Structures are given as C-alpha cells and as structure tokens.
PDB file of C-alpha atoms and ligand atoms in Angstrom:
ATOM      1  CA  MET H   8      11.342 -18.209  24.239  1.00  0.00           C
ATOM      2  CA  ASP H   9      14.076 -15.736  23.029  1.00  0.00           C
ATOM      3  CA  ASP H  10      14.481 -12.206  24.325  1.00  0.00           C
ATOM      4  CA  VAL H  11      12.361 -10.574  21.595  1.00  0.00           C
ATOM      5  CA  ALA H  12       9.485 -13.018  22.179  1.00  0.00           C
ATOM      6  CA  ARG H  13       9.877 -12.449  25.943  1.00  0.00           C
ATOM      7  CA  LYS H  14       9.651  -8.676  25.478  1.00  0.00           C
ATOM      8  CA  HIS H  15       6.678  -8.972  23.040  1.00  0.00           C
ATOM      9  CA  ALA H  16       4.751 -10.962  25.849  1.00  0.00           C
ATOM     10  CA  SER H  17       5.915  -8.667  28.602  1.00  0.00           C
ATOM     11  CA  VAL H  18       4.689  -5.556  26.822  1.00  0.00           C
ATOM     12  CA  ARG H  19       1.494  -7.254  25.754  1.00  0.00           C
ATOM     13  CA  LYS H  20       0.842  -8.120  29.354  1.00  0.00           C
ATOM     14  CA  LYS H  21       1.679  -4.671  30.777  1.00  0.00           C
ATOM     15  CA  VAL H  22      -0.610  -2.841  28.165  1.00  0.00           C
ATOM     16  CA  ILE H  23      -3.525  -4.965  28.747  1.00  0.00           C
ATOM     17  CA  LEU H  24      -3.341  -4.766  32.482  1.00  0.00           C
ATOM     18  CA  TRP H  25      -3.068  -0.896  32.146  1.00  0.00           C
ATOM     19  CA  TYR H  26      -5.998  -0.769  29.715  1.00  0.00           C
ATOM     20  CA  ASN H  27      -8.101  -2.787  32.110  1.00  0.00           C
ATOM     21  CA  GLN H  28      -7.714   0.070  34.624  1.00  0.00           C
ATOM     22  CA  HIS H  29      -7.228   3.160  32.607  1.00  0.00           C
ATOM     23  CA  GLY H  30      -8.699   2.368  29.169  1.00  0.00           C
ATOM     24  CA  ARG H  31     -11.397   4.585  27.638  1.00  0.00           C
ATOM     25  CA  SER H  32     -14.930   3.422  27.158  1.00  0.00           C
ATOM     26  CA  PHE H  33     -16.385   4.076  23.608  1.00  0.00           C
ATOM     27  CA  PRO H  34     -19.655   2.567  22.298  1.00  0.00           C
ATOM     28  CA  TRP H  35     -17.740   0.796  19.412  1.00  0.00           C
ATOM     29  CA  ARG H  36     -15.557  -0.974  22.045  1.00  0.00           C
ATOM     30  CA  ASN H  37     -18.526  -2.436  23.776  1.00  0.00           C
ATOM     31  CA  THR H  38     -19.840  -4.472  20.950  1.00  0.00           C
ATOM     32  CA  THR H  39     -18.911  -6.993  18.358  1.00  0.00           C
ATOM     33  CA  ASP H  40     -21.431  -5.902  15.757  1.00  0.00           C
ATOM     34  CA  SER H  41     -19.565  -5.728  12.650  1.00  0.00           C
ATOM     35  CA  TYR H  42     -21.637  -2.981  11.215  1.00  0.00           C
ATOM     36  CA  HIS H  43     -21.168  -0.765  14.141  1.00  0.00           C
ATOM     37  CA  ILE H  44     -17.495  -1.548  14.176  1.00  0.00           C
ATOM     38  CA  LEU H  45     -17.051  -0.801  10.414  1.00  0.00           C
ATOM     39  CA  ILE H  46     -18.925   2.446  10.722  1.00  0.00           C
ATOM     40  CA  ALA H  47     -16.854   3.555  13.889  1.00  0.00           C
ATOM     41  CA  GLU H  48     -13.467   2.592  12.141  1.00  0.00           C
ATOM     42  CA  ILE H  49     -14.448   4.771   8.966  1.00  0.00           C
ATOM     43  CA  LEU H  50     -15.439   7.726  11.018  1.00  0.00           C
ATOM     44  CA  LEU H  51     -12.419   7.403  13.235  1.00  0.00           C
ATOM     45  CA  ARG H  52     -10.178   8.046  10.271  1.00  0.00           C
ATOM     46  CA  ARG H  53      -8.695  11.467  10.616  1.00  0.00           C
ATOM     47  CA  THR H  54     -11.024  12.264  13.431  1.00  0.00           C
ATOM     48  CA  THR H  55     -10.530  11.908  17.261  1.00  0.00           C
ATOM     49  CA  ALA H  56     -12.390   9.215  19.215  1.00  0.00           C
ATOM     50  CA  SER H  57     -13.924  11.954  21.529  1.00  0.00           C
ATOM     51  CA  ALA H  58     -15.400  13.765  18.550  1.00  0.00           C
ATOM     52  CA  VAL H  59     -16.672  10.455  17.060  1.00  0.00           C
ATOM     53  CA  SER H  60     -18.218   9.399  20.193  1.00  0.00           C
ATOM     54  CA  ARG H  61     -20.285  12.546  20.524  1.00  0.00           C
ATOM     55  CA  VAL H  62     -22.195  11.637  17.285  1.00  0.00           C
ATOM     56  CA  PHE H  63     -21.826   7.794  17.142  1.00  0.00           C
ATOM     57  CA  ASN H  64     -24.933   6.686  19.155  1.00  0.00           C
ATOM     58  CA  ASP H  65     -27.255   9.038  17.418  1.00  0.00           C
ATOM     59  CA  PHE H  66     -25.873   7.962  14.020  1.00  0.00           C
ATOM     60  CA  MET H  67     -26.241   4.238  14.652  1.00  0.00           C
ATOM     61  CA  ASN H  68     -29.708   4.906  16.128  1.00  0.00           C
ATOM     62  CA  ARG H  69     -30.682   6.696  12.983  1.00  0.00           C
ATOM     63  CA  PHE H  70     -29.146   4.512  10.407  1.00  0.00           C
ATOM     64  CA  ASP H  71     -29.379   1.114  12.262  1.00  0.00           C
ATOM     65  CA  SER H  72     -28.594  -1.043   9.313  1.00  0.00           C
ATOM     66  CA  PRO H  73     -26.701  -1.054   6.083  1.00  0.00           C
ATOM     67  CA  THR H  74     -30.100  -0.846   4.345  1.00  0.00           C
ATOM     68  CA  ARG H  75     -31.257   2.130   6.183  1.00  0.00           C
ATOM     69  CA  LEU H  76     -27.871   3.821   5.542  1.00  0.00           C
ATOM     70  CA  ALA H  77     -28.065   2.878   1.867  1.00  0.00           C
ATOM     71  CA  HIS H  78     -31.514   4.347   1.368  1.00  0.00           C
ATOM     72  CA  ALA H  79     -31.031   7.552   3.386  1.00  0.00           C
ATOM     73  CA  ARG H  80     -30.654  10.834   1.663  1.00  0.00           C
ATOM     74  CA  GLU H  81     -27.133  11.833   1.347  1.00  0.00           C
ATOM     75  CA  SER H  82     -28.040  15.161   2.748  1.00  0.00           C
ATOM     76  CA  THR H  83     -29.535  13.634   5.914  1.00  0.00           C
ATOM     77  CA  ILE H  84     -26.241  11.750   6.532  1.00  0.00           C
ATOM     78  CA  VAL H  85     -24.186  14.936   5.934  1.00  0.00           C
ATOM     79  CA  ARG H  86     -26.367  16.718   8.688  1.00  0.00           C
ATOM     80  CA  ALA H  87     -25.809  13.761  11.005  1.00  0.00           C
ATOM     81  CA  LEU H  88     -21.950  14.021  10.619  1.00  0.00           C
ATOM     82  CA  SER H  89     -21.795  17.890  10.421  1.00  0.00           C
ATOM     83  CA  THR H  90     -19.664  18.200  13.576  1.00  0.00           C
ATOM     84  CA  LEU H  91     -16.956  15.800  12.383  1.00  0.00           C
ATOM     85  CA  GLY H  92     -15.958  17.759   9.413  1.00  0.00           C
ATOM     86  CA  LEU H  93     -15.393  16.261   5.822  1.00  0.00           C
ATOM     87  CA  GLN H  94     -19.174  15.409   6.170  1.00  0.00           C
ATOM     88  CA  THR H  95     -20.014  15.553   2.579  1.00  0.00           C
ATOM     89  CA  LEU H  96     -17.154  13.280   1.570  1.00  0.00           C
ATOM     90  CA  ARG H  97     -17.926  10.913   4.357  1.00  0.00           C
ATOM     91  CA  ALA H  98     -21.671  10.684   3.669  1.00  0.00           C
ATOM     92  CA  LYS H  99     -21.085  10.000   0.041  1.00  0.00           C
ATOM     93  CA  GLN H 100     -18.579   7.150   1.046  1.00  0.00           C
ATOM     94  CA  LEU H 101     -20.768   5.797   3.717  1.00  0.00           C
ATOM     95  CA  LYS H 102     -23.844   5.625   1.536  1.00  0.00           C
ATOM     96  CA  GLU H 103     -21.795   3.992  -1.416  1.00  0.00           C
ATOM     97  CA  THR H 104     -20.390   1.477   1.096  1.00  0.00           C
ATOM     98  CA  ALA H 105     -23.735   0.613   2.548  1.00  0.00           C
ATOM     99  CA  SER H 106     -25.247   0.163  -0.836  1.00  0.00           C
ATOM    100  CA  ILE H 107     -22.624  -2.297  -1.947  1.00  0.00           C
ATOM    101  CA  ILE H 108     -22.981  -4.226   1.324  1.00  0.00           C
ATOM    102  CA  VAL H 109     -26.767  -4.416   0.561  1.00  0.00           C
ATOM    103  CA  LYS H 110     -26.419  -5.133  -3.129  1.00  0.00           C
ATOM    104  CA  ASP H 111     -23.365  -7.514  -2.940  1.00  0.00           C
ATOM    105  CA  TRP H 112     -23.394  -9.070   0.515  1.00  0.00           C
ATOM    106  CA  ASN H 113     -27.216  -9.224   1.342  1.00  0.00           C
ATOM    107  CA  GLY H 114     -26.920  -6.567   3.849  1.00  0.00           C
ATOM    108  CA  GLU H 115     -24.069  -8.518   5.838  1.00  0.00           C
ATOM    109  CA  ILE H 116     -20.600  -7.127   6.385  1.00  0.00           C
ATOM    110  CA  PRO H 117     -18.300  -9.318   4.516  1.00  0.00           C
ATOM    111  CA  LYS H 118     -15.689 -11.509   6.480  1.00  0.00           C
ATOM    112  CA  SER H 119     -12.688 -11.879   4.262  1.00  0.00           C
ATOM    113  CA  HIS H 120      -9.855  -9.285   4.182  1.00  0.00           C
ATOM    114  CA  GLU H 121     -10.157  -9.095   0.536  1.00  0.00           C
ATOM    115  CA  SER H 122     -13.964  -8.446   0.448  1.00  0.00           C
ATOM    116  CA  LEU H 123     -13.711  -5.893   3.255  1.00  0.00           C
ATOM    117  CA  GLN H 124     -10.923  -4.083   1.339  1.00  0.00           C
ATOM    118  CA  SER H 125     -13.221  -3.961  -1.658  1.00  0.00           C
ATOM    119  CA  LEU H 126     -15.420  -1.643   0.062  1.00  0.00           C
ATOM    120  CA  PRO H 127     -15.056   2.191  -0.634  1.00  0.00           C
ATOM    121  CA  GLY H 128     -12.785   3.788   2.088  1.00  0.00           C
ATOM    122  CA  VAL H 129     -11.892   0.376   3.621  1.00  0.00           C
ATOM    123  CA  GLY H 130      -8.096  -0.120   3.561  1.00  0.00           C
ATOM    124  CA  ASN H 131      -5.855  -2.770   5.100  1.00  0.00           C
ATOM    125  CA  TYR H 132      -6.266  -0.971   8.656  1.00  0.00           C
ATOM    126  CA  ILE H 133      -9.970  -0.947   8.696  1.00  0.00           C
ATOM    127  CA  ALA H 134     -10.262  -4.433   7.316  1.00  0.00           C
ATOM    128  CA  SER H 135      -7.929  -5.702  10.090  1.00  0.00           C
ATOM    129  CA  ALA H 136      -9.774  -3.879  12.731  1.00  0.00           C
ATOM    130  CA  VAL H 137     -13.204  -5.384  11.707  1.00  0.00           C
ATOM    131  CA  ARG H 138     -11.583  -8.878  11.658  1.00  0.00           C
ATOM    132  CA  ASN H 139     -10.122  -8.245  15.188  1.00  0.00           C
ATOM    133  CA  PHE H 140     -12.863  -6.401  16.981  1.00  0.00           C
ATOM    134  CA  ALA H 141     -15.998  -7.853  15.270  1.00  0.00           C
ATOM    135  CA  TYR H 142     -14.975 -11.330  14.143  1.00  0.00           C
ATOM    136  CA  GLY H 143     -12.429 -12.067  17.064  1.00  0.00           C
ATOM    137  CA  GLU H 144      -9.636 -12.931  14.669  1.00  0.00           C
ATOM    138  CA  SER H 145      -6.109 -12.290  15.757  1.00  0.00           C
ATOM    139  CA  VAL H 146      -4.345 -10.337  12.884  1.00  0.00           C
ATOM    140  CA  PRO H 147      -1.866  -7.548  13.200  1.00  0.00           C
ATOM    141  CA  LEU H 148      -3.023  -4.027  13.173  1.00  0.00           C
ATOM    142  CA  VAL H 149      -0.791  -1.116  12.428  1.00  0.00           C
ATOM    143  CA  ASP H 150      -1.497   2.680  12.274  1.00  0.00           C
ATOM    144  CA  GLY H 151       0.384   5.857  13.293  1.00  0.00           C
ATOM    145  CA  ASN H 152      -0.244   5.250  17.032  1.00  0.00           C
ATOM    146  CA  VAL H 153       1.205   1.669  16.786  1.00  0.00           C
ATOM    147  CA  ILE H 154       4.213   2.897  14.753  1.00  0.00           C
ATOM    148  CA  HIS H 155       4.906   5.591  17.348  1.00  0.00           C
ATOM    149  CA  PHE H 156       4.551   3.166  20.268  1.00  0.00           C
ATOM    150  CA  ILE H 157       6.896   0.515  18.621  1.00  0.00           C
ATOM    151  CA  SER H 158       9.559   3.128  18.043  1.00  0.00           C
ATOM    152  CA  ARG H 159       9.441   4.159  21.643  1.00  0.00           C
ATOM    153  CA  VAL H 160       9.200   0.948  23.413  1.00  0.00           C
ATOM    154  CA  PHE H 161      11.266  -1.344  21.056  1.00  0.00           C
ATOM    155  CA  GLY H 162      13.506   1.379  19.610  1.00  0.00           C
ATOM    156  CA  ILE H 163      12.775   0.222  15.973  1.00  0.00           C
ATOM    157  CA  GLN H 164      11.805   2.701  13.192  1.00  0.00           C
ATOM    158  CA  PHE H 165       9.482   1.665  10.363  1.00  0.00           C
ATOM    159  CA  ALA H 166       8.742   3.844   7.354  1.00  0.00           C
ATOM    160  CA  GLY H 167       5.043   4.379   8.386  1.00  0.00           C
ATOM    161  CA  PRO H 168       1.772   2.453   8.701  1.00  0.00           C
ATOM    162  CA  THR H 169       2.019   0.888   5.297  1.00  0.00           C
ATOM    163  CA  ASP H 170       5.333  -0.600   5.991  1.00  0.00           C
ATOM    164  CA  THR H 171       4.916  -4.315   5.692  1.00  0.00           C
ATOM    165  CA  LYS H 172       7.829  -4.935   8.259  1.00  0.00           C
ATOM    166  CA  ALA H 173       5.767  -3.123  10.913  1.00  0.00           C
ATOM    167  CA  TRP H 174       2.670  -5.510  10.214  1.00  0.00           C
ATOM    168  CA  GLU H 175       5.210  -8.548  10.500  1.00  0.00           C
ATOM    169  CA  PHE H 176       6.470  -7.111  13.845  1.00  0.00           C
ATOM    170  CA  MET H 177       3.077  -6.848  15.307  1.00  0.00           C
ATOM    171  CA  ALA H 178       2.069 -10.402  14.258  1.00  0.00           C
ATOM    172  CA  PRO H 179       3.553 -12.184  17.300  1.00  0.00           C
ATOM    173  CA  PHE H 180       1.466  -9.992  19.659  1.00  0.00           C
ATOM    174  CA  GLY H 181      -1.303 -12.396  18.772  1.00  0.00           C
ATOM    175  CA  GLY H 182      -3.501 -14.265  21.244  1.00  0.00           C
ATOM    176  CA  SER H 183      -6.368 -13.609  23.246  1.00  0.00           C
ATOM    177  CA  HIS H 184      -7.590 -10.029  24.152  1.00  0.00           C
ATOM    178  CA  LYS H 185      -5.897  -8.713  21.120  1.00  0.00           C
ATOM    179  CA  ALA H 186      -8.637  -5.882  20.976  1.00  0.00           C
ATOM    180  CA  LYS H 187      -7.503  -4.810  24.406  1.00  0.00           C
ATOM    181  CA  LEU H 188      -4.025  -4.638  23.431  1.00  0.00           C
ATOM    182  CA  TYR H 189      -4.626  -2.251  20.442  1.00  0.00           C
ATOM    183  CA  TRP H 190      -6.998  -0.125  22.410  1.00  0.00           C
ATOM    184  CA  GLY H 191      -4.388  -0.074  25.208  1.00  0.00           C
ATOM    185  CA  ILE H 192      -1.706   1.109  22.871  1.00  0.00           C
ATOM    186  CA  ILE H 193      -4.223   3.744  21.273  1.00  0.00           C
ATOM    187  CA  ASP H 194      -5.066   5.078  24.813  1.00  0.00           C
ATOM    188  CA  LEU H 195      -1.495   5.019  26.153  1.00  0.00           C
ATOM    189  CA  VAL H 196      -0.317   7.004  23.258  1.00  0.00           C
ATOM    190  CA  ALA H 197      -3.332   9.463  23.785  1.00  0.00           C
ATOM    191  CA  ALA H 198      -2.737   9.795  27.615  1.00  0.00           C
ATOM    192  CA  VAL H 199       0.861   8.768  28.511  1.00  0.00           C
ATOM    193  CA  CYS H 200       3.133   8.203  25.702  1.00  0.00           C
ATOM    194  CA  LEU H 201       2.625  11.568  24.230  1.00  0.00           C
ATOM    195  CA  ARG H 202       4.732  12.494  21.298  1.00  0.00           C
ATOM    196  CA  ARG H 203       6.036  15.618  23.174  1.00  0.00           C
ATOM    197  CA  ASN H 204       6.871  15.215  26.774  1.00  0.00           C
ATOM    198  CA  PRO H 205       5.757  11.597  27.358  1.00  0.00           C
ATOM    199  CA  ARG H 206       4.727  10.845  30.919  1.00  0.00           C
ATOM    200  CA  CYS H 207       7.261   8.106  31.485  1.00  0.00           C
ATOM    201  CA  GLY H 208       7.038   8.544  35.242  1.00  0.00           C
ATOM    202  CA  VAL H 209       3.542   7.131  35.266  1.00  0.00           C
ATOM    203  CA  CYS H 210       4.045   4.494  32.454  1.00  0.00           C
ATOM    204  CA  PRO H 211       3.639   0.850  32.921  1.00  0.00           C
ATOM    205  CA  LEU H 212       6.285   0.216  30.297  1.00  0.00           C
ATOM    206  CA  SER H 213       9.071   2.453  31.725  1.00  0.00           C
ATOM    207  CA  LYS H 214      11.014  -0.685  32.857  1.00  0.00           C
ATOM    208  CA  VAL H 215      11.054  -2.229  29.337  1.00  0.00           C
ATOM    209  CA  CYS H 216      10.991   0.906  27.269  1.00  0.00           C
ATOM    210  CA  GLU H 217      13.987   1.631  24.965  1.00  0.00           C
ATOM    211  CA  TRP H 218      13.467   5.249  24.640  1.00  0.00           C
ATOM    212  CA  TYR H 219      13.189   5.674  28.498  1.00  0.00           C
ATOM    213  CA  THR H 220      15.809   3.238  29.703  1.00  0.00           C
ATOM    214  CA  LYS H 221      18.419   4.032  27.002  1.00  0.00           C
ATOM    215  CA  GLY H 222      17.731   7.787  26.559  1.00  0.00           C
ATOM    216  CA  ASP H 223      16.884   7.113  22.802  1.00  0.00           C
ATOM    217  CA  THR H 224      15.453  10.209  21.684  1.00  0.00           C
ATOM    218  CA  THR H 225      15.535   9.535  17.984  1.00  0.00           C
ATOM    219  CA  SER H 226      11.706   8.785  17.898  1.00  0.00           C
ATOM    220  CA  GLU H 227      10.772  11.846  19.868  1.00  0.00           C
ATOM    221  CA  THR H 228       8.898  13.415  16.965  1.00  0.00           C
ATOM    222  CA  THR H 229       7.326  10.293  15.252  1.00  0.00           C
TER     223      THR H 229
HETATM  224  S1  SF4 Y 310       8.293   4.849  29.127  1.00  0.00           S
HETATM  225 FE1  SF4 Y 310       7.855   7.006  28.197  1.00  0.00          FE
HETATM  226  S2  SF4 Y 310       8.505   6.830  26.093  1.00  0.00           S
HETATM  227 FE2  SF4 Y 310       8.403   4.649  26.986  1.00  0.00          FE
HETATM  228  S3  SF4 Y 310       6.307   3.986  26.358  1.00  0.00           S
HETATM  229 FE3  SF4 Y 310       6.148   4.896  28.453  1.00  0.00          FE
HETATM  230  S4  SF4 Y 310       5.571   7.176  28.178  1.00  0.00           S
HETATM  231 FE4  SF4 Y 310       6.324   6.163  26.206  1.00  0.00          FE
END
C-alpha cells in the first residue's frame, strides 16, 4: 500500500468512527428505499438538511409512492414544500419526475446511472447518491462539501464538483460503509471543518490533515 492509499484508508476509518459517534440522524439516512432517497436528494439540493428534515416525513406520508406523487395536484405539492423555498419549481419537477417513473419504469426507481440521470433534475451527484445509499453500490460521490474536505485534508484543489479528477480521487475510498463515509464528511464539514474558523482542536483528522499540520491556508475560503 503506498502513502496515498494509506492516507485514504486512514481518513476513511477516522471519518466513519467519528460519524458513528457524532453523525446526525435524518429519515433518509435510515432507509434504503430508493424512492425516499431520490426525493430526499432532490430536496436537499440548495437546501439545508435540517430544513428538509422538517417537511420530509409529512411529504413522504402524503406522497407515498411515485404514482401518488405523479397524480397529485401541483398546487398540493407546492403547499407541502412551501417552507423550503423554490416550491413551484420543485413541485413541477418532482411531479414530472414521478410521472416518468410511473410511465417508463412501471413505478420503480431505475437502477442504472444513465437511467437515473435521464430523470428531470437528476444529475451525476443524485444518481450516484441513489446508487450508494439505496442500492448499496460503491461509487464515488462529489459535491461542494467533499471538494472542501479534500482540499483541507489532502491539500488538493479541484475546479469544483464537476471536475472529473475529483470523482477519480474519491474512487479509492470505496468499500463497505461508504454511505457512512459520505454522511460523515457532510456532517464534519457542517459541524467541525467549517469554512471559516474550523474547529481543528476537536477534529478526528487533525493528525493527518494537510491544512492543519502544514498550516496550508490556501483552501480557507473554498
Ligand atoms: S483538522 Fe481542521 S482543517 Fe483539517 S479537517 Fe479537521 S477541522 Fe478541517
């Protein structure tokens, strides 16, 4: 195992251990239901997890299948999402997505990356999230949190979440408990590795973090 692989393994272990103790609990993290996970990931785009968590259970109870969501009035969906913002746009997109799932996929969430990405509002990140969290696959997942985390811990800068090199960099993090690794990164960035004034003193990665150990502040504002 070379130094990079060793560091990947060490970081992975520390993040998962931290997540087991400090990770947040959200309804979409306690299920492998692909419909629930797809809806959660769509709602989480441009919205905080705590805001989504306030409406999620009611939303999923009311629209408990793609069929029910597809047949719901758009105005009813808008009302259910009114506290999240962008509710008109989101309602239209969710209804359209559910209609396609019913019409083209017999009400089942598709499994392949290409099929998932063909749904309205589903890009590379959401397709990968559904594959990881619902289908138990081990595929890389990169968003702004992951980019920030990599830049701090590994001292590597990527152009952004669409940079294919970032996706390649995350691939060796594969293995079991991949969901916990990503949720751990999300929660660490939210609670410890803050963009301003990171709390390095309580961070489980302080011994291996480039930013902390080498005083690399180039990624401070990423
Ligand atoms: S040691 Fe500091 S900069 Fe490094 S990951 Fe932890 S909180 Fe972030």
